[in-house]
Amino acid sequence: MSASSPSPSGGPLVEGPRDPEHEPGATYALEPEYVASLTRRLVATSGEESPVFSPLDGAPLAHVPQSSDGDVAEAFARARRAQQAWSRTSLDQRAAMMLRLHDLVLDRQDEITDLIVLESGKARKHAFDETLHVAMTARYYARTAHRHLDTRRHPGVVPGLTRVDVNRVPKGVVGIISPWNYPFTMALCDGLPALVAGNAVVAKPDAQTMLSALLGAQLLEEAGFPAELWQVVAGPGSRVGTGIVERADYVCFTGSTATGRLVAHGCAERLIGCSLELGGKNPMLVLRDADLERAAEGAVRATFSNAGQLCVSVERLFVADQVYDRFVERFVARTEAMTLGATLGWDNDMGSLISQAQLDAVVHHVEEAVAKGARVLTGGRARPDLGPYMFEPTILEGVTPDMACFQDETFGPVVSLYRFHDEADAVARANEGEYGLNAAIYSQDGARARAIARHVKAGTVNINEAFGATFASIDAPMGGMRQSGVGRRQGAEGILRYTETQSVATQRLMPIAPVLGLSDERFAKVMTANLRLLKKLGRA
Ligand code: NAD
């Protein structure tokens, strides 16, 4: 594994040296006016500030004003006012703004990816994935708004006499609580269908990556959405996140299973709905008929994208006995050929972890496993020479249930290899544990792999791909089974969660009651005959 020589990205916002390798000890910085143009979007009058650090060099990138409890209340008051007017706009108007957002995100991709890399430390290609995901989500919900939201006619109780319309009514103000690992798309993409469905949003991004989320809010405004419709608050989850749960009409939470449980509890107290996109310990199966080059290439992306800080990342790799040695040889070789670096350029295959805390957690998982007998096939070391929180992509063998990395989410570039003899056994082992987010299966027999997928307890299963095939297919729902989540993002479920259904029935000519002097007893007989007839006619 080698360090890359970073290439300047050419984006407009960084002042000072762009290439710390050329000027040892130099740090990245943002123009104060640029930071101010982003933080003006915040409702934050507490007078307190919190630093955002860049994992590229560990130095402060900006200071972000913090929201008080009163600010969270004010954000909801503003959002509620804005939502009243917004709910009366047409779907076509909303869709047109979404399409403008699509274009803006593609036009401004250099600025967006610069900021994501500076704030998260990830490799540029993984930051670029975020711009793609936001653009695709915006276009999808713009193009499908009518399909999901138009009022639908349903059969009434008395055919011909009862007309039933089912409306999709916005919930009101949706609270979006998002994590740091995909700071641009996780802060934005769940909110886009909420806007299309006629809601306002109050967003609370993670404190470590506020700037990427604020750039998203700014782009929404530039795309034509009313500024007040998308409020952003800043502060610790335990206070500001709780403030969201106490006030929202619906909460969309993305983060750890432990916090998701707290959010669900708060929502249950208030009897409001929520969707929870949580953690995973995702398996990949390499069947005996897999194309091994393709599987090894996919395994690298499945395990080391964003340095493994990805909810759908693979941390357990089950490989058929017959191909185990040949697969491992290829997987290790490809991993060792990766270029590592904490820089802005395109050269890095893998970037940094987000923080010292994340690095400590990864080091703990690896050191504990090794102390208990696991073998490191490659990687296994922190690389402070490349960046303060860099850790090598790491492949372990011999991981056993007494080791933390056997079942606990590492959320880092660490994968455990296991052999299997028969596929039923592999599926049973893949299904162990409490999670059920994502899985990958490699086989040259698509039909057989799809049949196996039905037995895998995971909300998404990718065949001959790591995770992108499901994640980027926006029409397909995405989310977790078991402790990996409640509800789904994307597709119809991703937008209908932000609506209430309202059934409006119009009764024509006669009431649903005895008429023309019919007694109740006679009416009962007529209704009974009516029901038998409807069944004979095959009606629902
Ligand atoms: P986290 O749960 O610590 O934080 C997530 C968000 O919740 C942050 O904005 C945080 O400030 C906020 N928060 C913290 N305490 C809160 C509280 N009591 N009430 C309300 N909000 C609160 O998660 P994290 O460690 O920052 O993120 C990593 C986790 O997120 C991993 O487990 C990962 O698998 C998961 N994740 C899941 C998905 C998915 O789609 N399933 C996507 C990305 C990340």
Coordinates of C-alpha atoms and ligand atoms in Angstrom, one line a residue:
M1 CA 0.0 0.0 0.0
S2 CA 1.4 3.3 -1.0
A3 CA 0.7 7.0 -0.2
S4 CA -0.7 8.9 -3.1
S5 CA 0.7 12.2 -4.3
P6 CA -2.4 14.4 -4.1
S7 CA -3.4 16.5 -7.1
P8 CA -5.1 19.8 -6.5
S9 CA -8.8 19.6 -7.3
G10 CA -9.1 23.1 -8.5
G11 CA -12.2 23.9 -6.3
P12 CA -12.7 27.5 -5.3
L13 CA -13.0 27.4 -1.5
V14 CA -9.7 26.4 0.0
E15 CA -7.2 29.1 1.0
G16 CA -3.6 28.4 1.9
P17 CA -1.6 25.4 0.8
R18 CA -3.6 22.7 -0.9
D19 CA -1.0 20.0 -0.8
P20 CA 0.5 19.4 2.6
E21 CA 3.0 16.9 1.1
H22 CA 4.7 19.7 -0.6
E23 CA 4.7 21.9 2.5
P24 CA 5.2 19.7 5.5
G25 CA 3.0 20.6 8.5
A26 CA 0.7 22.8 6.4
T27 CA -3.0 22.6 7.2
Y28 CA -6.1 23.0 5.1
A29 CA -8.3 26.1 5.7
L30 CA -11.5 27.5 4.5
E31 CA -12.1 31.2 3.6
P32 CA -14.0 32.8 6.6
E33 CA -16.5 34.4 4.2
Y34 CA -17.2 30.9 2.7
V35 CA -17.9 29.5 6.2
A36 CA -20.1 32.5 7.0
S37 CA -22.1 32.0 3.8
L38 CA -22.9 28.5 5.0
T39 CA -23.5 29.0 8.7
R40 CA -25.9 31.9 8.0
R41 CA -28.4 29.1 7.2
L42 CA -28.3 28.0 10.9
V43 CA -30.8 28.9 13.6
A44 CA -28.2 29.3 16.3
T45 CA -28.2 32.2 18.7
S46 CA -26.7 30.6 21.9
G47 CA -23.4 32.5 21.4
E48 CA -21.5 29.2 21.7
E49 CA -19.4 27.7 18.9
S50 CA -18.2 24.2 18.2
P51 CA -15.1 23.4 16.0
V52 CA -15.2 21.2 13.0
F53 CA -11.9 19.5 12.4
S54 CA -10.5 18.2 9.2
P55 CA -9.4 14.5 9.4
L56 CA -6.9 15.3 6.6
D57 CA -4.7 17.1 9.1
G58 CA -6.5 17.1 12.5
A59 CA -6.7 20.9 12.5
P60 CA -9.8 23.0 13.0
L61 CA -11.5 23.8 9.7
A62 CA -14.3 26.1 11.0
H63 CA -16.2 27.1 14.1
V64 CA -19.9 26.5 13.9
P65 CA -22.5 28.4 16.0
Q66 CA -24.6 26.2 18.2
S67 CA -28.3 26.1 18.7
S68 CA -30.1 26.6 22.0
D69 CA -33.3 24.8 22.9
G70 CA -35.1 28.1 22.1
D71 CA -33.5 28.0 18.6
V72 CA -34.8 24.5 18.0
A73 CA -38.3 25.7 18.9
E74 CA -37.9 28.8 16.6
A75 CA -36.7 26.5 13.8
F76 CA -39.9 24.5 14.1
A77 CA -42.1 27.6 14.3
R78 CA -40.5 29.0 11.1
A79 CA -40.8 25.6 9.4
R80 CA -44.5 25.3 10.3
R81 CA -45.2 28.7 8.8
A82 CA -43.3 27.9 5.6
Q83 CA -45.1 24.5 5.3
Q84 CA -48.5 26.1 5.3
A85 CA -47.8 27.9 2.0
W86 CA -45.6 25.0 0.6
S87 CA -48.4 22.5 1.0
R88 CA -50.5 24.6 -1.5
T89 CA -47.8 24.5 -4.2
S90 CA -48.4 22.1 -7.1
L91 CA -46.4 18.8 -7.5
D92 CA -45.2 20.2 -10.8
Q93 CA -43.7 23.3 -9.1
R94 CA -42.0 21.1 -6.5
A95 CA -40.7 18.7 -9.1
A96 CA -39.2 21.6 -11.2
M97 CA -37.2 22.8 -8.1
M98 CA -36.0 19.2 -7.6
L99 CA -34.7 19.1 -11.2
R100 CA -32.9 22.4 -10.7
L101 CA -31.3 20.9 -7.6
H102 CA -30.2 17.9 -9.7
D103 CA -28.4 20.2 -12.1
L104 CA -26.9 22.5 -9.4
V105 CA -25.4 19.5 -7.6
L106 CA -23.8 18.2 -10.8
D107 CA -22.6 21.7 -11.8
R108 CA -21.1 22.4 -8.3
Q109 CA -19.6 18.9 -7.8
D110 CA -16.0 20.2 -7.3
E111 CA -17.0 22.5 -4.5
I112 CA -19.2 19.8 -2.9
T113 CA -16.6 17.1 -3.1
D114 CA -13.9 19.4 -1.8
L115 CA -16.0 20.2 1.3
I116 CA -17.0 16.5 1.9
V117 CA -13.3 15.4 1.7
L118 CA -12.1 18.2 3.9
E119 CA -14.8 17.5 6.6
S120 CA -14.8 13.7 6.5
G121 CA -11.3 12.7 5.2
K122 CA -12.8 10.2 2.8
A123 CA -11.2 9.5 -0.7
R124 CA -12.5 11.9 -3.3
K125 CA -14.2 9.1 -5.3
H126 CA -16.3 8.2 -2.3
A127 CA -17.2 11.9 -1.8
F128 CA -18.3 12.0 -5.5
D129 CA -20.7 9.1 -4.8
E130 CA -22.6 11.5 -2.5
T131 CA -23.2 14.1 -5.2
L132 CA -24.4 11.3 -7.5
H133 CA -26.8 9.9 -4.9
V134 CA -28.3 13.4 -4.2
A135 CA -28.7 14.1 -7.9
M136 CA -30.3 10.7 -8.6
T137 CA -32.6 11.0 -5.6
A138 CA -33.7 14.5 -6.7
R139 CA -34.4 13.4 -10.2
Y140 CA -36.2 10.3 -9.1
Y141 CA -38.7 12.0 -6.8
A142 CA -39.2 14.8 -9.3
R143 CA -40.1 12.4 -12.1
T144 CA -42.3 10.1 -9.9
A145 CA -44.1 12.6 -7.7
H146 CA -47.4 12.1 -9.5
R147 CA -47.1 8.4 -9.4
H148 CA -46.6 8.3 -5.7
L149 CA -48.8 11.2 -4.6
D150 CA -51.8 11.7 -6.9
T151 CA -55.2 11.1 -5.4
R152 CA -56.4 7.6 -6.3
R153 CA -59.9 6.4 -6.9
H154 CA -60.8 3.2 -4.9
P155 CA -63.9 1.0 -5.1
G156 CA -66.7 2.1 -2.7
V157 CA -69.0 0.0 -0.5
V158 CA -71.9 0.3 -3.0
P159 CA -70.6 0.1 -6.5
G160 CA -71.7 3.1 -8.5
L161 CA -73.1 4.9 -5.5
T162 CA -70.1 5.3 -3.3
R163 CA -67.1 7.2 -4.8
V164 CA -63.9 6.9 -2.7
D165 CA -60.8 9.1 -3.2
V166 CA -57.6 8.5 -1.2
N167 CA -55.5 11.6 -0.7
R168 CA -51.8 11.7 0.4
V169 CA -51.6 14.6 2.9
P170 CA -48.2 15.8 4.2
K171 CA -47.4 15.1 7.8
G172 CA -46.2 18.6 8.5
V173 CA -42.7 19.2 9.7
V174 CA -40.3 16.3 9.4
G175 CA -37.2 16.0 11.6
I176 CA -34.1 14.6 9.9
I177 CA -31.3 13.4 12.2
S178 CA -28.2 12.4 10.2
P179 CA -24.7 10.9 10.8
W180 CA -21.3 12.0 9.7
N181 CA -20.2 9.2 7.5
Y182 CA -22.0 10.4 4.3
P183 CA -22.4 14.0 5.5
F184 CA -23.9 15.5 2.3
T185 CA -26.2 12.8 1.0
M186 CA -27.4 11.5 4.5
A187 CA -28.3 15.1 5.5
L188 CA -30.2 15.7 2.2
C189 CA -31.5 12.6 0.5
D190 CA -34.1 11.6 3.0
G191 CA -35.4 15.2 3.1
L192 CA -36.0 15.5 -0.6
P193 CA -39.1 13.2 -0.7
A194 CA -40.4 15.0 2.4
L195 CA -40.3 18.3 0.5
V196 CA -41.9 16.8 -2.6
A197 CA -44.7 15.4 -0.4
G198 CA -45.5 18.9 0.9
N199 CA -43.6 18.9 4.2
A200 CA -41.1 21.2 5.8
V201 CA -37.9 19.9 7.3
V202 CA -35.9 20.7 10.4
A203 CA -32.5 19.0 10.0
K204 CA -29.9 18.1 12.7
P205 CA -26.7 16.9 11.0
D206 CA -23.9 15.4 13.0
A207 CA -21.7 18.0 14.7
Q208 CA -18.5 16.7 13.0
T209 CA -19.8 17.4 9.5
M210 CA -22.1 20.4 9.7
L211 CA -20.6 22.3 6.7
S212 CA -21.4 19.7 4.1
A213 CA -25.0 19.6 5.4
L214 CA -25.2 23.4 5.3
L215 CA -24.0 23.5 1.7
G216 CA -26.9 21.1 0.9
A217 CA -29.3 23.6 2.5
Q218 CA -27.8 26.4 0.5
L219 CA -28.2 24.5 -2.7
L220 CA -31.9 23.9 -2.0
E221 CA -32.4 27.6 -1.6
E222 CA -30.5 28.3 -4.8
A223 CA -32.7 25.7 -6.6
G224 CA -35.8 27.8 -5.6
F225 CA -37.1 26.1 -2.5
P226 CA -38.2 28.8 0.1
A227 CA -35.4 29.4 2.6
E228 CA -37.6 28.8 5.6
L229 CA -38.8 25.4 4.4
W230 CA -35.5 23.7 5.3
Q231 CA -34.2 24.7 8.8
V232 CA -30.9 23.5 10.1
V233 CA -29.9 23.4 13.8
A234 CA -26.6 22.5 15.4
G235 CA -25.6 20.9 18.6
P236 CA -25.1 17.7 20.5
G237 CA -27.5 14.9 19.7
S238 CA -28.5 14.3 23.3
R239 CA -29.9 17.8 23.5
V240 CA -30.7 19.1 19.9
G241 CA -31.6 15.7 18.6
T242 CA -34.0 15.2 21.5
G243 CA -35.4 18.6 20.8
I244 CA -36.2 17.4 17.2
V245 CA -37.9 14.3 18.5
E246 CA -40.0 16.3 20.9
R247 CA -41.4 18.6 18.2
A248 CA -41.5 16.9 14.8
D249 CA -44.5 15.4 13.2
Y250 CA -42.3 12.5 11.9
V251 CA -38.7 11.7 12.5
C252 CA -36.2 10.2 10.0
F253 CA -33.2 9.0 11.9
T254 CA -30.0 7.6 10.5
G255 CA -27.3 6.5 12.9
S256 CA -26.4 3.8 15.4
T257 CA -28.8 1.2 16.6
A258 CA -28.3 2.4 20.2
T259 CA -29.3 5.9 19.4
G260 CA -32.1 4.7 17.1
R261 CA -33.6 2.9 20.1
L262 CA -33.7 6.2 22.1
V263 CA -35.3 8.0 19.1
A264 CA -37.9 5.3 18.7
H265 CA -38.7 5.5 22.4
G266 CA -39.2 9.3 22.2
C267 CA -41.4 8.9 19.1
A268 CA -43.5 6.2 20.8
E269 CA -44.1 8.6 23.8
R270 CA -45.6 11.1 21.4
L271 CA -47.3 8.6 19.1
I272 CA -45.5 9.9 16.0
G273 CA -44.1 7.8 13.2
C274 CA -40.4 7.4 12.5
S275 CA -38.1 5.6 10.2
L276 CA -34.7 4.3 11.5
E277 CA -31.8 3.5 9.3
L278 CA -29.3 1.8 11.6
G279 CA -26.1 -0.2 11.8
G280 CA -25.1 -3.5 10.2
K281 CA -22.6 -6.4 10.2
N282 CA -23.1 -7.2 6.6
P283 CA -22.1 -10.5 5.1
M284 CA -20.8 -11.3 1.6
L285 CA -20.9 -14.8 0.2
V286 CA -18.6 -16.0 -2.5
L287 CA -20.1 -19.2 -3.9
R288 CA -18.0 -21.9 -5.6
D289 CA -19.1 -20.9 -9.1
A290 CA -18.2 -17.2 -8.6
D291 CA -16.0 -15.3 -11.0
L292 CA -13.1 -14.9 -8.6
E293 CA -11.6 -11.8 -10.2
R294 CA -14.9 -10.0 -10.1
A295 CA -15.6 -11.2 -6.5
A296 CA -12.1 -9.9 -5.3
E297 CA -12.7 -6.6 -7.0
G298 CA -16.1 -6.3 -5.5
A299 CA -14.8 -7.4 -2.1
V300 CA -12.4 -4.4 -2.0
R301 CA -15.2 -2.0 -2.7
A302 CA -17.6 -3.8 -0.4
T303 CA -15.2 -3.7 2.6
F304 CA -13.0 -0.6 2.2
S305 CA -15.3 2.1 0.6
N306 CA -15.1 5.2 2.8
A307 CA -12.6 3.2 4.9
G308 CA -15.5 0.9 5.9
Q309 CA -17.4 3.7 7.5
L310 CA -20.5 2.8 5.6
C311 CA -23.7 1.2 7.0
V312 CA -23.9 -1.2 4.1
S313 CA -20.2 -2.1 4.2
V314 CA -19.2 -5.8 4.3
E315 CA -17.4 -6.9 7.5
R316 CA -17.9 -10.7 7.2
L317 CA -16.8 -12.6 4.1
F318 CA -17.9 -16.2 3.7
V319 CA -16.0 -18.1 0.9
A320 CA -16.7 -21.6 -0.5
D321 CA -14.0 -24.1 0.5
Q322 CA -13.4 -25.0 -3.2
V323 CA -12.3 -21.5 -4.1
Y324 CA -11.1 -20.1 -0.8
D325 CA -7.4 -20.0 -1.4
R326 CA -7.7 -18.7 -4.9
F327 CA -10.1 -16.0 -3.8
V328 CA -8.0 -14.9 -0.8
E329 CA -4.9 -14.7 -2.9
R330 CA -6.7 -12.3 -5.3
F331 CA -8.4 -10.3 -2.5
V332 CA -5.2 -9.7 -0.6
A333 CA -3.2 -8.7 -3.7
R334 CA -5.9 -6.2 -4.7
T335 CA -6.0 -4.8 -1.2
E336 CA -2.2 -4.4 -1.1
A337 CA -2.3 -2.6 -4.4
M338 CA -4.6 0.1 -3.0
T339 CA -3.4 3.7 -2.8
L340 CA -4.0 5.3 0.6
G341 CA -4.0 9.0 1.4
A342 CA -5.6 11.8 3.3
T343 CA -5.6 14.4 0.6
L344 CA -8.1 16.2 -1.7
G345 CA -7.1 14.6 -5.0
W346 CA -8.6 11.8 -7.0
D347 CA -5.6 9.4 -6.5
N348 CA -6.6 7.7 -3.2
D349 CA -8.4 4.4 -3.2
M350 CA -9.1 4.8 0.5
G351 CA -9.0 7.9 2.7
S352 CA -9.0 8.5 6.4
L353 CA -11.2 7.6 9.3
I354 CA -13.2 10.5 10.6
S355 CA -11.7 11.0 14.1
Q356 CA -9.4 9.8 16.9
A357 CA -12.4 8.1 18.5
Q358 CA -13.2 6.1 15.3
L359 CA -9.5 5.2 15.0
D360 CA -9.4 4.0 18.6
A361 CA -12.5 1.8 18.0
V362 CA -10.9 0.2 14.9
V363 CA -7.5 -0.3 16.6
H364 CA -9.3 -1.9 19.6
H365 CA -11.2 -4.4 17.4
V366 CA -8.0 -5.5 15.5
E367 CA -5.7 -5.6 18.6
E368 CA -8.3 -7.6 20.6
A369 CA -8.9 -10.1 17.8
V370 CA -5.1 -10.6 17.3
A371 CA -4.6 -11.0 21.0
K372 CA -7.2 -13.8 21.0
G373 CA -5.6 -15.6 18.1
A374 CA -6.9 -14.0 14.8
R375 CA -4.3 -13.7 12.0
V376 CA -3.8 -10.5 10.0
L377 CA -3.5 -11.4 6.3
T378 CA -2.7 -7.8 5.3
G379 CA -3.0 -4.4 7.0
G380 CA -3.6 -4.1 10.7
R381 CA -1.8 -0.9 11.4
A382 CA -2.5 2.8 11.9
R383 CA -0.7 5.0 9.4
P384 CA 0.0 8.3 11.1
D385 CA 2.6 9.0 8.4
L386 CA -0.3 9.4 5.9
G387 CA -2.8 11.2 8.1
P388 CA -3.7 11.4 11.8
Y389 CA -6.6 8.9 11.6
M390 CA -5.4 6.7 8.8
F391 CA -5.7 2.9 9.2
E392 CA -4.7 0.3 6.7
P393 CA -7.3 -1.9 4.9
T394 CA -7.2 -5.0 7.0
I395 CA -8.1 -8.6 6.3
L396 CA -8.4 -11.0 9.3
E397 CA -8.6 -14.8 9.4
G398 CA -9.5 -17.0 12.4
V399 CA -12.0 -14.7 14.0
T400 CA -14.0 -16.4 16.7
P401 CA -17.2 -15.6 18.6
D402 CA -15.3 -14.4 21.7
M403 CA -13.8 -11.5 19.7
A404 CA -15.6 -8.1 19.5
C405 CA -15.2 -7.9 15.7
F406 CA -17.1 -11.2 15.2
Q407 CA -20.5 -9.7 15.7
D408 CA -20.1 -6.0 16.7
E409 CA -20.0 -3.4 13.9
T410 CA -16.4 -2.2 13.5
F411 CA -17.3 0.7 11.1
G412 CA -13.8 0.7 9.8
P413 CA -11.7 -1.0 7.1
V414 CA -11.6 -4.4 8.7
V415 CA -13.1 -7.6 7.3
S416 CA -13.1 -11.2 8.7
L417 CA -12.8 -14.2 6.3
Y418 CA -14.6 -17.5 6.9
R419 CA -14.7 -20.8 4.9
F420 CA -17.9 -22.7 4.3
H421 CA -18.6 -26.2 3.1
D422 CA -22.2 -26.0 2.1
E423 CA -24.3 -23.0 1.1
A424 CA -27.1 -23.7 3.6
D425 CA -24.5 -23.5 6.4
A426 CA -23.1 -20.3 4.9
V427 CA -26.5 -18.6 4.9
A428 CA -27.2 -19.7 8.5
R429 CA -23.9 -18.2 9.6
A430 CA -24.5 -15.0 7.5
N431 CA -27.8 -14.7 9.4
E432 CA -26.3 -14.9 12.8
G433 CA -26.3 -11.8 15.0
E434 CA -28.8 -9.1 15.5
Y435 CA -28.4 -7.0 12.3
G436 CA -30.0 -7.4 8.8
L437 CA -29.0 -4.4 6.6
N438 CA -27.2 -5.5 3.5
A439 CA -25.6 -8.6 1.9
A440 CA -23.7 -9.5 -1.3
I441 CA -23.6 -12.8 -3.1
Y442 CA -21.1 -13.6 -5.9
S443 CA -22.1 -16.4 -8.3
Q444 CA -22.2 -16.9 -12.0
D445 CA -25.7 -18.4 -11.7
G446 CA -27.9 -15.4 -11.1
A447 CA -31.1 -17.5 -10.6
R448 CA -29.5 -19.6 -7.9
A449 CA -28.1 -16.5 -6.2
R450 CA -31.5 -14.9 -6.2
A451 CA -33.0 -18.0 -4.7
I452 CA -30.4 -18.0 -1.9
A453 CA -31.0 -14.2 -1.4
R454 CA -34.6 -15.0 -0.2
H455 CA -33.1 -16.8 2.8
V456 CA -30.7 -14.1 3.7
K457 CA -32.0 -11.8 6.5
A458 CA -31.1 -8.4 4.9
G459 CA -33.1 -5.5 3.6
T460 CA -30.9 -5.3 0.5
V461 CA -29.0 -8.1 -1.3
N462 CA -26.6 -7.3 -4.1
I463 CA -25.7 -10.1 -6.6
N464 CA -22.3 -9.7 -8.2
E465 CA -22.0 -6.2 -6.8
A466 CA -21.0 -4.8 -3.4
F467 CA -23.8 -2.5 -2.3
G468 CA -24.2 0.1 -5.1
A469 CA -26.7 -2.0 -7.2
T470 CA -29.4 -1.7 -4.6
F471 CA -28.4 1.6 -3.1
A472 CA -28.3 3.5 -6.4
S473 CA -31.5 1.9 -7.7
I474 CA -33.6 4.7 -6.2
D475 CA -37.0 3.1 -7.2
A476 CA -36.2 0.1 -4.9
P477 CA -36.7 0.5 -1.1
M478 CA -33.6 0.4 1.0
G479 CA -33.4 -0.3 4.7
G480 CA -32.8 -2.8 7.4
M481 CA -34.4 -5.9 8.9
R482 CA -34.1 -6.8 12.6
Q483 CA -31.9 -4.3 14.6
S484 CA -30.8 -2.6 11.4
G485 CA -33.8 -0.5 11.1
V486 CA -37.5 0.3 10.8
G487 CA -39.0 1.5 7.6
R488 CA -37.4 2.1 4.2
R489 CA -35.8 5.0 2.3
Q490 CA -36.1 5.3 -1.5
G491 CA -38.9 4.2 -3.8
A492 CA -42.5 4.5 -2.9
E493 CA -41.9 3.7 0.8
G494 CA -39.3 6.5 1.0
I495 CA -41.9 9.2 0.2
L496 CA -45.2 7.7 1.4
R497 CA -43.7 7.6 5.0
Y498 CA -44.0 11.4 5.0
T499 CA -47.7 11.4 4.2
E500 CA -50.9 10.5 6.0
T501 CA -53.6 8.7 3.9
Q502 CA -56.9 10.4 3.9
S503 CA -60.0 8.6 2.5
V504 CA -62.8 10.8 1.2
A505 CA -66.0 8.9 0.3
T506 CA -68.8 10.7 -1.5
Q507 CA -72.2 8.9 -1.3
R508 CA -74.5 9.4 -4.3
L509 CA -78.4 9.1 -4.5
M510 CA -79.1 7.1 -1.4
P511 CA -77.6 6.7 2.1
I512 CA -76.0 3.5 3.4
A513 CA -79.1 2.9 5.5
P514 CA -82.7 1.5 5.0
V515 CA -84.6 3.7 2.5
L516 CA -88.2 3.8 1.1
G517 CA -89.7 2.4 4.3
L518 CA -87.5 -0.7 4.4
S519 CA -87.4 -2.2 7.9
D520 CA -84.0 -2.9 9.5
E521 CA -84.7 -6.7 9.2
R522 CA -85.5 -6.4 5.5
F523 CA -82.4 -4.2 5.0
A524 CA -80.2 -6.8 6.6
K525 CA -81.6 -9.4 4.1
V526 CA -80.9 -7.1 1.2
M527 CA -77.4 -6.4 2.3
T528 CA -76.7 -10.2 2.9
A529 CA -77.9 -10.9 -0.7
N530 CA -75.8 -8.0 -1.9
L531 CA -72.6 -9.4 -0.3
R532 CA -73.2 -12.8 -1.7
L533 CA -73.7 -11.3 -5.2
L534 CA -70.5 -9.2 -4.9
K535 CA -68.5 -12.3 -4.0
K536 CA -69.9 -14.2 -7.0
L537 CA -69.0 -11.3 -9.2
G538 CA -65.4 -11.6 -7.9
R539 CA -65.4 -8.1 -6.4
A540 CA -62.9 -7.3 -3.6
Ligands
NAD1 P1 -25.0 8.1 16.3 O1 -26.2 7.3 16.5 O2 -24.0 8.3 17.3 O3 -25.4 9.6 15.7 C1 -26.2 9.8 14.6 C2 -27.0 11.1 14.8 O4 -27.8 11.0 15.9 C3 -26.1 12.3 15.0 O5 -26.6 13.4 14.3 C4 -26.1 12.5 16.5 O6 -25.8 13.8 16.9 C5 -27.6 12.2 16.8 N1 -27.9 11.8 18.2 C6 -27.0 11.3 19.1 N2 -27.7 11.1 20.3 C7 -29.0 11.4 20.0 C8 -30.2 11.4 20.8 N3 -30.1 10.9 22.1 N4 -31.3 11.7 20.3 C9 -31.4 12.1 19.0 N5 -30.3 12.2 18.2 C10 -29.1 11.8 18.7 O7 -24.4 7.4 15.0 P2 -22.9 7.6 14.4 O8 -22.0 6.7 15.2 O9 -22.6 9.0 14.3 O10 -23.1 7.0 13.0 C11 -22.6 5.7 12.7 C12 -23.7 4.7 12.7 O11 -24.7 5.1 11.8 C13 -23.3 3.3 12.4 O12 -23.8 2.4 13.2 C14 -23.8 3.1 11.0 O13 -24.0 1.8 10.6 C15 -25.1 3.9 11.0 N6 -25.6 4.3 9.7 C16 -26.6 3.7 9.2 C17 -27.1 4.1 7.9 C18 -28.3 3.4 7.3 O14 -28.7 3.8 6.3 N7 -28.7 2.3 7.8 C19 -26.4 5.1 7.2 C20 -25.3 5.7 7.8 C21 -24.9 5.3 9.1

